[in-house]
Amino acid sequence: MSTLTDPPTESFRLSQLIYDTRYRSITIQVVAFILILAGMAWLVNNTISNLQALGKDFNFGFLKNAAGYDINQMLIEYNNQMSHGRAAMVGILNTLLVAFLGCLTATVLGVFAGVLRLSKNWVVNKLMAVYVEAFRNVPLLLWIILIFAIMTESMPRPNDFRGEDATSSMILGDSVAVTNRGIWIPRVGFTNSISGQEAVAPTEGAVPLASGLFDWVVIFGVLGLSILAIRFIRRRADRIQEATGVRPVTWYQQIVLLFVPVGIALFALGATIVQPYLRGFNFTEGIHLRNSLIALWFALSLYTGAFIAENVRAGILAISKGQSEAAFALGLQPNRTMSLIILPQAMRVIIPPLISQYLNLTKNSSLAIAVGYMDVRATLGGITINQTGRELEGMLLLGGFYLVLSLLISGAMNLYNRSTQLQER
Amino acid sequence: MSDTNAKSVSYVRDTMLDEQTPPLAEVGVIKWVRENLFSGPLNTVLTIISLYVVYWIVSHIGPWLVNGIWDAGSLTECRAIRNATLGEGASAACFAVITERWPQLIFGFYPRDAYWRPVLALVVFLLGIAPILFDSLPRKMLVGTVATPFVMYMLLWGGSIWGPIVIGLGFIVGVFAFRFLAAINALLGTIGAILGPILFWLLLAGPLISVLNGATTIGLPFISSKEFGGFTLSVVIGISAIILSLPLGILLALGRQSDLPIIKYSAVVFIEVIRGVPLIVWLFTASLLLNYFLPPGTNFDLMLRVIIMVTLFSAAYIAEVVRGGLAALPKGQYEAADALGLDYWKSMRLIILPQALKISIPGIVNTFIGLFKDTTLVVFIGLLDPIGLAGAIRASTEWNGVYWELFLFIGIMFFIFCYSMGRYSQYLEKKLQREHR
């Protein structure tokens, strides 16, 4: 008969900090923490002494000073008397604009190319393979410069559009002018604009037209409400289908809801298409897409599109054939199989890399420097730094902007991942 | 039974028919074309559209390529030759710019009589990396691999031979310190392996180099980083960053997966900050701000700064790829390693990393391809990579106005490098595939 004895009470010995795994982790972390702190202190200390040596201080007051430079593309009102902060804002909006346009076209291109690369058609298949490989294996910078050079060197001058024996003509029913100074496309103007913006006559003697933020808010607001109403109708149809087994016919309601309210809004505001035309040495009116924007936008879209094509292809290939066979065995039609069985599963594979491609595209838009597009790098991180001599503050703000943008996008991606993840144990 | 029937019933054939040739539409080219190109209305439309696209591209670029002029001294001369042979306004490339300026595009401003050095360095690199890439080669070649970085440094920058040798000796000191001290105690061994070389470099290396230099000066003429340019620059930056960023990336990934919160969060912050900001901003940081962060008076090579920045940048990306590989391993692998009683480093080295790295190979190679393409961005901080040199060539009076030929040349060079890396990753993926064979 043996009695249980208490285990000998352990007294803490100093050597346990190294040899005992329970305490070693603390030792390692404390050492790492001290090293990191020391490193940061060293950097900060160096920075302070360097700033002192140069006679500079560290403050962001320069953002309130007058910028004194012009920006050739602005989405919000700006002139050179406004502050550096405002100039940075113009740059940020330009970055976001090209990133948004790029993501849009890259997705369309990428989905097309990805699907067509899986086609059994040999010619289509190989053509898409050439596209994808060419863009994936050559630096983006080269594509941007190439497209910019095509625009500036190979396109007709505005003067070539002039006169009886013009060597060039506008395309798409005289509405789009492609020149070596950029592309002019028609814009929508409103005769009864409610934005309070100053109205301009598209040609001499014509009705003055304006287009401002408020007009578009009204139109997109109406469109949004229509879409909400359509969703309501669909839900109702779903409910009726679940209750009775018969789905009410709603397509005509949906079409009417989608088009009629927007049509009424456009009519009430007096929407008219304003076409660009030649005046003086250049085209005027319409929307002027500068070469820098075109080159950056097209190159980013084509380049990122090639990567997205690979993601889409991988996503579709990842769904095993058994899934579609099972859907057919259940009696689902091919289009229902696609929308209910294949796509939801493929999306789970496609969307995370797709979003990281969006992230890459946004960061790559900083290559705007190659063609002089006025993005945030060019305004805040370029001219502002050169004029004020505030490299440290300017670069910190610039880096901070990109960091916040990336964290927002990747945060959204993590949320999505969490909601669609398959649960392991 | 059948015999009797065969005899008695006249309409039953009793000999085999000869093999017939299949219908024309079911064999060879016609069948292939019908099945692959015109199997349905949609497919037919697609085929016609793609054929038109191909025709459009070939008809626009084909003559330009075929008529290319390879021998001329300037663009005006090119145009004169074109007008004389093909007629005014014909489409013809002026590849003469490549025949005349290719050494500059490839070597930058590297001295002309030393062109053999980067070429030999590339050969040394390929020989050094061969045993790592292909495991059918003899293992003894790995000894040469260890010496490769030092040989490459000597060839590219030159200078006295003793510098790289003494620096290399530091690593040998580390290895010996580990051998001797690990016999006494594992921890002491690790500390010795880290402190030994550092002490050697700080205290002994300087005097030793000057003593050796005083004794004999063997070596190649020194070539400063300013002379580097063109593809030599891209490849040197690319290869250095690739070699340095892989171990750093793996360490960062392990740090991010670590159970120790301080290590984990510092790795997370480092990775996210680096990844969240475009490379261009980091390069500007390297060229504008690095002087702020270092002790007053420090000033070092712009190329070295770029290599450090590109290394840190791609290490963060590799860390994420490797983390994906670590996360993709089933939990059982970690638990089995623990159950065997392996400590952290042994379980990582023997169980986890070999599998995780195998999964992450395609991602790692993609990161390297991206890194190599991103070396073109150094043009914005004043280094003359191929794209920068193309601008410089265009700025000369002879070649003012040459665009497409230079772009084509640079594009093809990059394509060859990146495409072969991609193919190698596919080969490796196939070779390492263990399941579903």
Short mmCIF file of N, CA, C and O in Angstrom, two decimals, chain A residues 18-19 25 28-29 32-33 36 42-43 46-47 49-51 54 56 116 119-124 127 133-134 136-139 141-142 145-146 149-150 153-154 303 307 360 363 366-367 369-370 377 391-392 395 398-399 402-403 406-407 425, chain B residues 32 36-37 43 46-47 50-51 53-54 185 187 260-263 266 272-273 275-278 280-281 284-285 288-289 291-297 317 330-332 335 366 369 373 376-377 379-380 387 403-404 407 410-411 414-415 418-419:
data_model
loop_
_atom_site.label_atom_id
_atom_site.label_comp_id
_atom_site.label_asym_id
_atom_site.label_seq_id
_atom_site.Cartn_x
_atom_site.Cartn_y
_atom_site.Cartn_z
N ILE A 18 16.29 29.62 -19.47
CA ILE A 18 16.88 29.19 -20.74
C ILE A 18 16.49 27.77 -21.08
O ILE A 18 16.16 27.45 -22.21
N TYR A 19 16.47 26.88 -20.05
CA TYR A 19 16.32 25.45 -20.36
C TYR A 19 14.88 24.97 -20.29
O TYR A 19 14.56 23.94 -20.86
N SER A 25 10.10 30.78 -23.59
CA SER A 25 9.36 31.63 -24.52
C SER A 25 9.31 33.06 -24.00
O SER A 25 9.41 34.01 -24.78
N ILE A 28 12.75 34.62 -24.62
CA ILE A 28 12.94 35.00 -26.02
C ILE A 28 12.18 36.27 -26.34
O ILE A 28 12.70 37.19 -26.97
N GLN A 29 10.93 36.34 -25.86
CA GLN A 29 10.11 37.51 -26.20
C GLN A 29 10.67 38.78 -25.57
O GLN A 29 10.68 39.83 -26.22
N ALA A 32 13.61 39.76 -27.61
CA ALA A 32 13.19 40.31 -28.90
C ALA A 32 12.62 41.70 -28.72
O ALA A 32 12.93 42.62 -29.49
N PHE A 33 11.81 41.87 -27.68
CA PHE A 33 11.17 43.16 -27.44
C PHE A 33 12.21 44.24 -27.21
O PHE A 33 12.15 45.33 -27.78
N ILE A 36 13.95 45.04 -30.47
CA ILE A 36 13.12 45.85 -31.38
C ILE A 36 13.05 47.28 -30.88
O ILE A 36 13.23 48.23 -31.66
N TRP A 42 17.06 53.66 -31.93
CA TRP A 42 18.23 54.05 -32.71
C TRP A 42 17.80 54.84 -33.94
O TRP A 42 18.32 55.91 -34.24
N LEU A 43 16.78 54.31 -34.67
CA LEU A 43 16.30 54.99 -35.88
C LEU A 43 15.75 56.37 -35.55
O LEU A 43 16.07 57.36 -36.21
N ASN A 46 18.52 58.74 -34.63
CA ASN A 46 19.23 59.19 -35.83
C ASN A 46 18.43 60.24 -36.56
O ASN A 46 18.97 61.26 -37.00
N THR A 47 17.11 59.97 -36.73
CA THR A 47 16.27 60.90 -37.47
C THR A 47 16.27 62.25 -36.81
O THR A 47 16.42 63.29 -37.47
N SER A 49 18.49 63.58 -34.79
CA SER A 49 19.76 64.32 -34.89
C SER A 49 19.99 64.77 -36.32
O SER A 49 20.52 65.87 -36.55
N ASN A 50 19.57 63.97 -37.32
CA ASN A 50 19.72 64.40 -38.70
C ASN A 50 18.86 65.62 -39.00
O ASN A 50 19.30 66.54 -39.69
N LEU A 51 17.61 65.60 -38.48
CA LEU A 51 16.73 66.74 -38.71
C LEU A 51 17.33 68.00 -38.09
O LEU A 51 17.30 69.08 -38.68
N LEU A 54 20.07 69.42 -40.11
CA LEU A 54 19.59 70.12 -41.30
C LEU A 54 18.77 71.36 -40.94
O LEU A 54 18.36 72.10 -41.83
N LYS A 56 15.74 71.34 -39.69
CA LYS A 56 14.32 71.17 -40.04
C LYS A 56 13.56 70.73 -38.80
O LYS A 56 14.13 70.18 -37.86
N LEU A 116 -12.21 31.96 -72.06
CA LEU A 116 -11.85 31.58 -73.43
C LEU A 116 -10.60 30.70 -73.45
O LEU A 116 -10.41 29.91 -74.36
N SER A 119 -11.51 27.28 -73.58
CA SER A 119 -12.30 26.87 -74.73
C SER A 119 -11.61 25.74 -75.49
O SER A 119 -10.38 25.65 -75.49
N LYS A 120 -12.44 24.89 -76.13
CA LYS A 120 -11.85 23.80 -76.91
C LYS A 120 -11.37 24.31 -78.25
O LYS A 120 -10.67 23.61 -78.98
N ASN A 121 -11.78 25.54 -78.59
CA ASN A 121 -11.40 26.13 -79.86
C ASN A 121 -9.91 26.45 -79.86
O ASN A 121 -9.43 27.29 -79.09
N TRP A 122 -9.16 25.79 -80.76
CA TRP A 122 -7.71 25.88 -80.72
C TRP A 122 -7.23 27.31 -80.92
O TRP A 122 -6.37 27.80 -80.18
N VAL A 123 -7.80 28.01 -81.91
CA VAL A 123 -7.32 29.35 -82.24
C VAL A 123 -7.54 30.30 -81.06
O VAL A 123 -6.64 31.01 -80.62
N VAL A 124 -8.78 30.28 -80.53
CA VAL A 124 -9.12 31.16 -79.41
C VAL A 124 -8.23 30.87 -78.21
O VAL A 124 -7.64 31.76 -77.60
N LEU A 127 -4.69 32.05 -78.78
CA LEU A 127 -4.63 33.52 -78.79
C LEU A 127 -4.64 34.04 -77.36
O LEU A 127 -3.86 34.93 -76.99
N GLU A 133 0.43 35.11 -71.44
CA GLU A 133 1.87 34.96 -71.21
C GLU A 133 2.61 36.25 -71.52
O GLU A 133 3.54 36.64 -70.82
N ALA A 134 2.20 36.93 -72.61
CA ALA A 134 2.91 38.16 -72.99
C ALA A 134 2.79 39.19 -71.88
O ALA A 134 3.76 39.86 -71.54
N ARG A 136 1.96 38.68 -68.63
CA ARG A 136 2.48 38.28 -67.32
C ARG A 136 3.99 38.32 -67.25
O ARG A 136 4.56 38.43 -66.17
N ASN A 137 4.66 38.18 -68.40
CA ASN A 137 6.11 38.02 -68.36
C ASN A 137 6.89 39.25 -68.78
O ASN A 137 8.10 39.19 -68.91
N VAL A 138 6.19 40.34 -69.04
CA VAL A 138 6.90 41.56 -69.42
C VAL A 138 6.52 42.64 -68.40
O VAL A 138 5.36 42.72 -68.01
N PRO A 139 7.50 43.44 -67.95
CA PRO A 139 7.19 44.41 -66.89
C PRO A 139 6.06 45.36 -67.26
O PRO A 139 5.96 45.79 -68.41
N LEU A 141 5.76 48.39 -66.43
CA LEU A 141 6.30 49.70 -66.81
C LEU A 141 6.48 49.79 -68.32
O LEU A 141 6.17 50.80 -68.96
N LEU A 142 6.96 48.69 -68.92
CA LEU A 142 7.19 48.69 -70.36
C LEU A 142 5.86 48.84 -71.10
O LEU A 142 5.77 49.58 -72.09
N ILE A 145 4.66 52.50 -70.87
CA ILE A 145 5.40 53.39 -71.76
C ILE A 145 5.05 53.10 -73.21
O ILE A 145 4.90 54.01 -74.03
N LEU A 146 4.87 51.82 -73.52
CA LEU A 146 4.54 51.44 -74.91
C LEU A 146 3.20 52.04 -75.32
O LEU A 146 3.08 52.65 -76.39
N ALA A 149 3.51 55.67 -75.79
CA ALA A 149 4.20 56.00 -77.04
C ALA A 149 3.27 55.80 -78.23
O ALA A 149 3.27 56.59 -79.17
N ILE A 150 2.45 54.73 -78.20
CA ILE A 150 1.49 54.52 -79.29
C ILE A 150 0.56 55.71 -79.38
O ILE A 150 0.30 56.24 -80.47
N GLU A 153 2.70 58.94 -80.48
CA GLU A 153 3.47 58.91 -81.72
C GLU A 153 2.65 58.47 -82.93
O GLU A 153 2.92 58.89 -84.05
N SER A 154 1.70 57.56 -82.73
CA SER A 154 1.02 56.97 -83.89
C SER A 154 -0.37 57.52 -84.14
O SER A 154 -0.97 57.19 -85.15
N TYR A 303 -2.62 44.30 -68.13
CA TYR A 303 -1.65 43.57 -67.30
C TYR A 303 -2.37 42.78 -66.21
O TYR A 303 -2.20 41.58 -66.07
N PHE A 307 -3.49 38.44 -65.25
CA PHE A 307 -3.39 37.69 -63.99
C PHE A 307 -4.76 37.18 -63.56
O PHE A 307 -4.90 36.06 -63.09
N ASN A 360 -3.10 44.87 -55.96
CA ASN A 360 -1.89 45.08 -56.75
C ASN A 360 -2.09 46.19 -57.76
O ASN A 360 -1.21 47.02 -57.95
N LYS A 363 -1.89 49.52 -56.14
CA LYS A 363 -0.52 49.92 -55.80
C LYS A 363 0.28 50.20 -57.07
O LYS A 363 1.09 51.12 -57.12
N SER A 366 0.75 53.59 -58.94
CA SER A 366 1.79 54.57 -58.63
C SER A 366 2.82 54.65 -59.75
O SER A 366 3.64 55.56 -59.76
N LEU A 367 2.77 53.72 -60.71
CA LEU A 367 3.65 53.82 -61.87
C LEU A 367 3.24 54.97 -62.77
O LEU A 367 3.86 55.21 -63.81
N ILE A 369 3.94 57.71 -62.49
CA ILE A 369 5.14 58.56 -62.63
C ILE A 369 5.76 58.42 -64.02
O ILE A 369 6.36 59.35 -64.54
N ALA A 370 5.57 57.25 -64.66
CA ALA A 370 6.21 57.03 -65.96
C ALA A 370 5.60 57.90 -67.05
O ALA A 370 6.26 58.21 -68.03
N ARG A 377 1.01 60.15 -55.80
CA ARG A 377 2.47 60.11 -55.75
C ARG A 377 3.04 61.37 -56.42
O ARG A 377 4.04 61.91 -55.99
N GLU A 391 10.45 65.93 -47.12
CA GLU A 391 10.43 64.54 -47.60
C GLU A 391 9.80 63.62 -46.57
O GLU A 391 8.95 62.79 -46.90
N LEU A 392 10.25 63.80 -45.30
CA LEU A 392 9.87 62.85 -44.27
C LEU A 392 8.35 62.84 -44.08
O LEU A 392 7.71 61.80 -44.16
N MET A 395 6.48 61.66 -47.41
CA MET A 395 6.54 60.22 -47.67
C MET A 395 5.73 59.45 -46.64
O MET A 395 5.11 58.43 -46.96
N LEU A 398 2.18 59.74 -47.70
CA LEU A 398 1.96 58.95 -48.91
C LEU A 398 1.87 57.46 -48.56
O LEU A 398 0.93 56.76 -48.95
N GLY A 399 2.88 57.00 -47.79
CA GLY A 399 2.87 55.60 -47.38
C GLY A 399 1.64 55.28 -46.57
O GLY A 399 1.01 54.24 -46.75
N TYR A 402 -1.44 54.75 -48.85
CA TYR A 402 -1.49 53.44 -49.51
C TYR A 402 -1.73 52.33 -48.50
O TYR A 402 -2.46 51.37 -48.77
N LEU A 403 -1.12 52.48 -47.30
CA LEU A 403 -1.28 51.43 -46.29
C LEU A 403 -2.74 51.32 -45.86
O LEU A 403 -3.30 50.22 -45.79
N SER A 406 -4.77 49.68 -48.60
CA SER A 406 -4.57 48.23 -48.68
C SER A 406 -5.22 47.53 -47.53
O SER A 406 -5.83 46.47 -47.70
N LEU A 407 -5.09 48.10 -46.32
CA LEU A 407 -5.66 47.43 -45.15
C LEU A 407 -7.18 47.37 -45.28
O LEU A 407 -7.79 46.37 -44.91
N ARG A 425 -11.93 21.05 -38.65
CA ARG A 425 -12.18 20.81 -37.24
C ARG A 425 -11.57 21.91 -36.40
O ARG A 425 -10.65 22.59 -36.82
N TRP B 32 -10.50 17.61 -87.43
CA TRP B 32 -9.94 18.47 -86.38
C TRP B 32 -10.52 19.87 -86.48
O TRP B 32 -10.96 20.46 -85.48
N ASN B 36 -12.73 21.39 -83.58
CA ASN B 36 -12.08 22.40 -82.75
C ASN B 36 -12.48 23.81 -83.08
O ASN B 36 -12.50 24.66 -82.21
N LEU B 37 -12.77 24.06 -84.35
CA LEU B 37 -12.99 25.45 -84.72
C LEU B 37 -14.45 25.78 -85.02
O LEU B 37 -14.89 26.89 -84.82
N ASN B 43 -18.90 29.01 -81.43
CA ASN B 43 -17.52 28.67 -81.68
C ASN B 43 -17.06 29.21 -83.03
O ASN B 43 -15.94 29.72 -83.16
N LEU B 46 -16.45 32.88 -82.73
CA LEU B 46 -15.19 33.11 -82.01
C LEU B 46 -14.00 32.87 -82.91
O LEU B 46 -13.04 33.65 -82.92
N THR B 47 -14.06 31.76 -83.68
CA THR B 47 -12.93 31.45 -84.56
C THR B 47 -12.71 32.56 -85.55
O THR B 47 -11.58 33.01 -85.77
N SER B 50 -11.24 35.60 -83.88
CA SER B 50 -9.83 35.46 -83.52
C SER B 50 -8.95 35.44 -84.76
O SER B 50 -7.86 36.01 -84.74
N LEU B 51 -9.43 34.77 -85.82
CA LEU B 51 -8.61 34.75 -87.03
C LEU B 51 -8.44 36.17 -87.57
O LEU B 51 -7.37 36.54 -88.02
N VAL B 53 -8.44 38.91 -85.75
CA VAL B 53 -7.49 39.59 -84.87
C VAL B 53 -6.06 39.21 -85.25
O VAL B 53 -5.18 40.06 -85.40
N VAL B 54 -5.85 37.89 -85.46
CA VAL B 54 -4.51 37.43 -85.82
C VAL B 54 -4.10 38.07 -87.14
O VAL B 54 -2.98 38.59 -87.28
N ASN B 185 27.48 22.66 -25.55
CA ASN B 185 26.12 23.06 -25.21
C ASN B 185 25.47 23.64 -26.47
O ASN B 185 26.08 24.44 -27.17
N LEU B 187 22.99 25.74 -26.90
CA LEU B 187 22.73 27.18 -26.88
C LEU B 187 24.01 27.95 -27.10
O LEU B 187 24.07 28.89 -27.89
N LEU B 260 4.54 33.01 -29.94
CA LEU B 260 5.01 34.07 -29.06
C LEU B 260 4.44 35.40 -29.55
O LEU B 260 4.78 35.84 -30.65
N PRO B 261 3.57 36.02 -28.77
CA PRO B 261 2.82 37.18 -29.29
C PRO B 261 3.72 38.32 -29.78
O PRO B 261 3.43 38.90 -30.83
N ILE B 262 4.79 38.61 -29.06
CA ILE B 262 5.60 39.76 -29.46
C ILE B 262 6.24 39.50 -30.83
O ILE B 262 6.20 40.34 -31.73
N ILE B 263 6.80 38.30 -30.99
CA ILE B 263 7.41 37.94 -32.27
C ILE B 263 6.35 38.00 -33.35
O ILE B 263 6.54 38.58 -34.43
N SER B 266 5.20 41.61 -34.21
CA SER B 266 6.19 42.41 -34.96
C SER B 266 6.30 41.91 -36.39
O SER B 266 6.42 42.72 -37.32
N GLU B 272 2.78 43.59 -43.14
CA GLU B 272 1.66 44.37 -43.67
C GLU B 272 2.09 45.76 -44.11
O GLU B 272 1.62 46.26 -45.12
N VAL B 273 3.02 46.36 -43.33
CA VAL B 273 3.47 47.70 -43.74
C VAL B 273 4.21 47.63 -45.07
O VAL B 273 3.98 48.42 -45.98
N ARG B 275 3.95 45.34 -47.42
CA ARG B 275 3.07 44.96 -48.53
C ARG B 275 2.05 46.03 -48.86
O ARG B 275 1.56 46.08 -49.98
N GLY B 276 1.73 46.85 -47.88
CA GLY B 276 0.66 47.81 -48.10
C GLY B 276 1.08 49.01 -48.92
O GLY B 276 0.25 49.77 -49.36
N VAL B 277 2.37 49.18 -49.11
CA VAL B 277 2.87 50.38 -49.77
C VAL B 277 3.57 49.97 -51.07
O VAL B 277 4.28 48.97 -51.07
N PRO B 278 3.34 50.68 -52.16
CA PRO B 278 3.94 50.28 -53.44
C PRO B 278 5.46 50.35 -53.41
O PRO B 278 6.04 51.16 -52.66
N ILE B 280 7.47 51.59 -55.48
CA ILE B 280 8.01 52.90 -55.86
C ILE B 280 8.20 53.79 -54.64
O ILE B 280 9.21 54.47 -54.50
N VAL B 281 7.22 53.75 -53.72
CA VAL B 281 7.34 54.56 -52.53
C VAL B 281 8.53 54.09 -51.70
O VAL B 281 9.28 54.91 -51.16
N PHE B 284 11.69 55.37 -53.34
CA PHE B 284 11.91 56.79 -53.03
C PHE B 284 12.38 56.94 -51.60
O PHE B 284 13.22 57.79 -51.30
N THR B 285 11.81 56.12 -50.70
CA THR B 285 12.29 56.15 -49.32
C THR B 285 13.78 55.86 -49.28
O THR B 285 14.54 56.54 -48.60
N LEU B 288 15.53 58.98 -50.84
CA LEU B 288 15.35 60.28 -50.20
C LEU B 288 15.56 60.24 -48.69
O LEU B 288 16.11 61.15 -48.11
N LEU B 289 15.05 59.17 -48.07
CA LEU B 289 14.92 59.20 -46.62
C LEU B 289 15.95 58.39 -45.85
O LEU B 289 16.10 58.60 -44.66
N ASN B 291 18.96 58.48 -45.56
CA ASN B 291 19.96 59.29 -44.86
C ASN B 291 19.45 59.83 -43.53
O ASN B 291 20.23 60.14 -42.65
N TYR B 292 18.13 59.97 -43.42
CA TYR B 292 17.56 60.45 -42.15
C TYR B 292 17.67 59.38 -41.07
O TYR B 292 17.83 59.69 -39.90
N PHE B 293 17.51 58.11 -41.49
CA PHE B 293 17.39 57.05 -40.49
C PHE B 293 18.74 56.52 -40.03
O PHE B 293 18.83 55.81 -39.05
N LEU B 294 19.80 56.83 -40.77
CA LEU B 294 21.10 56.28 -40.43
C LEU B 294 21.92 57.35 -39.71
O LEU B 294 21.61 58.54 -39.81
N PRO B 295 22.95 56.93 -39.00
CA PRO B 295 23.75 57.91 -38.26
C PRO B 295 24.26 58.99 -39.20
O PRO B 295 24.55 58.71 -40.37
N PRO B 296 24.36 60.24 -38.72
CA PRO B 296 24.78 61.35 -39.56
C PRO B 296 26.10 61.04 -40.25
O PRO B 296 27.01 60.47 -39.65
N GLY B 297 26.20 61.36 -41.50
CA GLY B 297 27.44 61.16 -42.20
C GLY B 297 27.52 59.85 -42.97
O GLY B 297 28.40 59.67 -43.79
N TYR B 317 6.52 39.57 -49.29
CA TYR B 317 5.61 38.81 -50.17
C TYR B 317 5.86 37.31 -50.03
O TYR B 317 4.92 36.52 -49.96
N PRO B 330 -2.05 19.96 -43.08
CA PRO B 330 -3.02 19.49 -42.09
C PRO B 330 -2.45 19.61 -40.68
O PRO B 330 -1.24 19.44 -40.49
N LYS B 331 -3.33 19.88 -39.72
CA LYS B 331 -2.89 20.03 -38.33
C LYS B 331 -2.13 18.81 -37.85
O LYS B 331 -1.24 18.91 -37.01
N GLY B 332 -2.51 17.64 -38.38
CA GLY B 332 -1.90 16.39 -37.94
C GLY B 332 -0.40 16.39 -38.07
O GLY B 332 0.31 15.78 -37.27
N GLU B 335 1.00 18.15 -35.11
CA GLU B 335 0.79 17.35 -33.91
C GLU B 335 1.70 16.13 -33.90
O GLU B 335 2.26 15.76 -32.86
N ASN B 366 6.49 32.84 -58.57
CA ASN B 366 5.74 34.00 -59.07
C ASN B 366 6.23 35.29 -58.42
O ASN B 366 6.34 36.31 -59.08
N ILE B 369 9.39 36.21 -60.12
CA ILE B 369 9.14 36.80 -61.45
C ILE B 369 8.71 38.25 -61.27
O ILE B 369 9.21 39.15 -61.96
N LYS B 373 10.64 41.64 -62.61
CA LYS B 373 10.00 42.67 -63.43
C LYS B 373 10.05 44.02 -62.72
O LYS B 373 10.20 45.06 -63.36
N THR B 376 12.66 47.05 -62.94
CA THR B 376 12.61 48.17 -63.90
C THR B 376 12.28 49.48 -63.21
O THR B 376 12.53 50.54 -63.76
N LEU B 377 11.69 49.41 -62.00
CA LEU B 377 11.27 50.65 -61.34
C LEU B 377 12.46 51.49 -60.87
O LEU B 377 12.29 52.65 -60.55
N VAL B 379 14.53 52.82 -62.45
CA VAL B 379 14.78 53.94 -63.37
C VAL B 379 14.31 55.25 -62.74
O VAL B 379 14.88 56.31 -63.00
N PHE B 380 13.32 55.18 -61.86
CA PHE B 380 12.77 56.42 -61.31
C PHE B 380 13.65 57.05 -60.23
O PHE B 380 13.43 58.18 -59.84
N ILE B 387 15.10 50.12 -69.42
CA ILE B 387 14.12 51.13 -69.85
C ILE B 387 14.73 52.52 -69.76
O ILE B 387 14.53 53.36 -70.65
N TYR B 403 11.33 54.05 -81.09
CA TYR B 403 10.59 53.58 -79.92
C TYR B 403 10.45 52.06 -79.95
O TYR B 403 10.91 51.35 -79.07
N TRP B 404 9.75 51.58 -80.98
CA TRP B 404 9.23 50.22 -80.94
C TRP B 404 10.32 49.17 -80.93
O TRP B 404 10.19 48.16 -80.25
N PHE B 407 11.67 48.85 -77.43
CA PHE B 407 10.68 48.21 -76.55
C PHE B 407 10.60 46.71 -76.84
O PHE B 407 10.52 45.89 -75.93
N ILE B 410 13.68 44.93 -75.37
CA ILE B 410 13.62 44.83 -73.91
C ILE B 410 12.54 43.84 -73.50
O ILE B 410 12.74 42.99 -72.62
N GLY B 411 11.39 43.95 -74.17
CA GLY B 411 10.28 43.05 -73.84
C GLY B 411 10.67 41.60 -74.04
O GLY B 411 10.40 40.75 -73.19
N PHE B 414 13.05 40.39 -71.26
CA PHE B 414 12.35 40.12 -70.01
C PHE B 414 11.50 38.87 -70.13
O PHE B 414 11.42 38.06 -69.21
N PHE B 415 10.86 38.73 -71.30
CA PHE B 415 9.99 37.57 -71.49
C PHE B 415 10.79 36.29 -71.34
O PHE B 415 10.36 35.35 -70.67
N CYS B 418 11.61 35.71 -67.57
CA CYS B 418 10.46 35.41 -66.72
C CYS B 418 9.77 34.12 -67.14
O CYS B 418 9.36 33.32 -66.31
N TYR B 419 9.67 33.92 -68.46
CA TYR B 419 8.97 32.73 -68.93
C TYR B 419 9.74 31.48 -68.52
O TYR B 419 9.14 30.48 -68.11
#
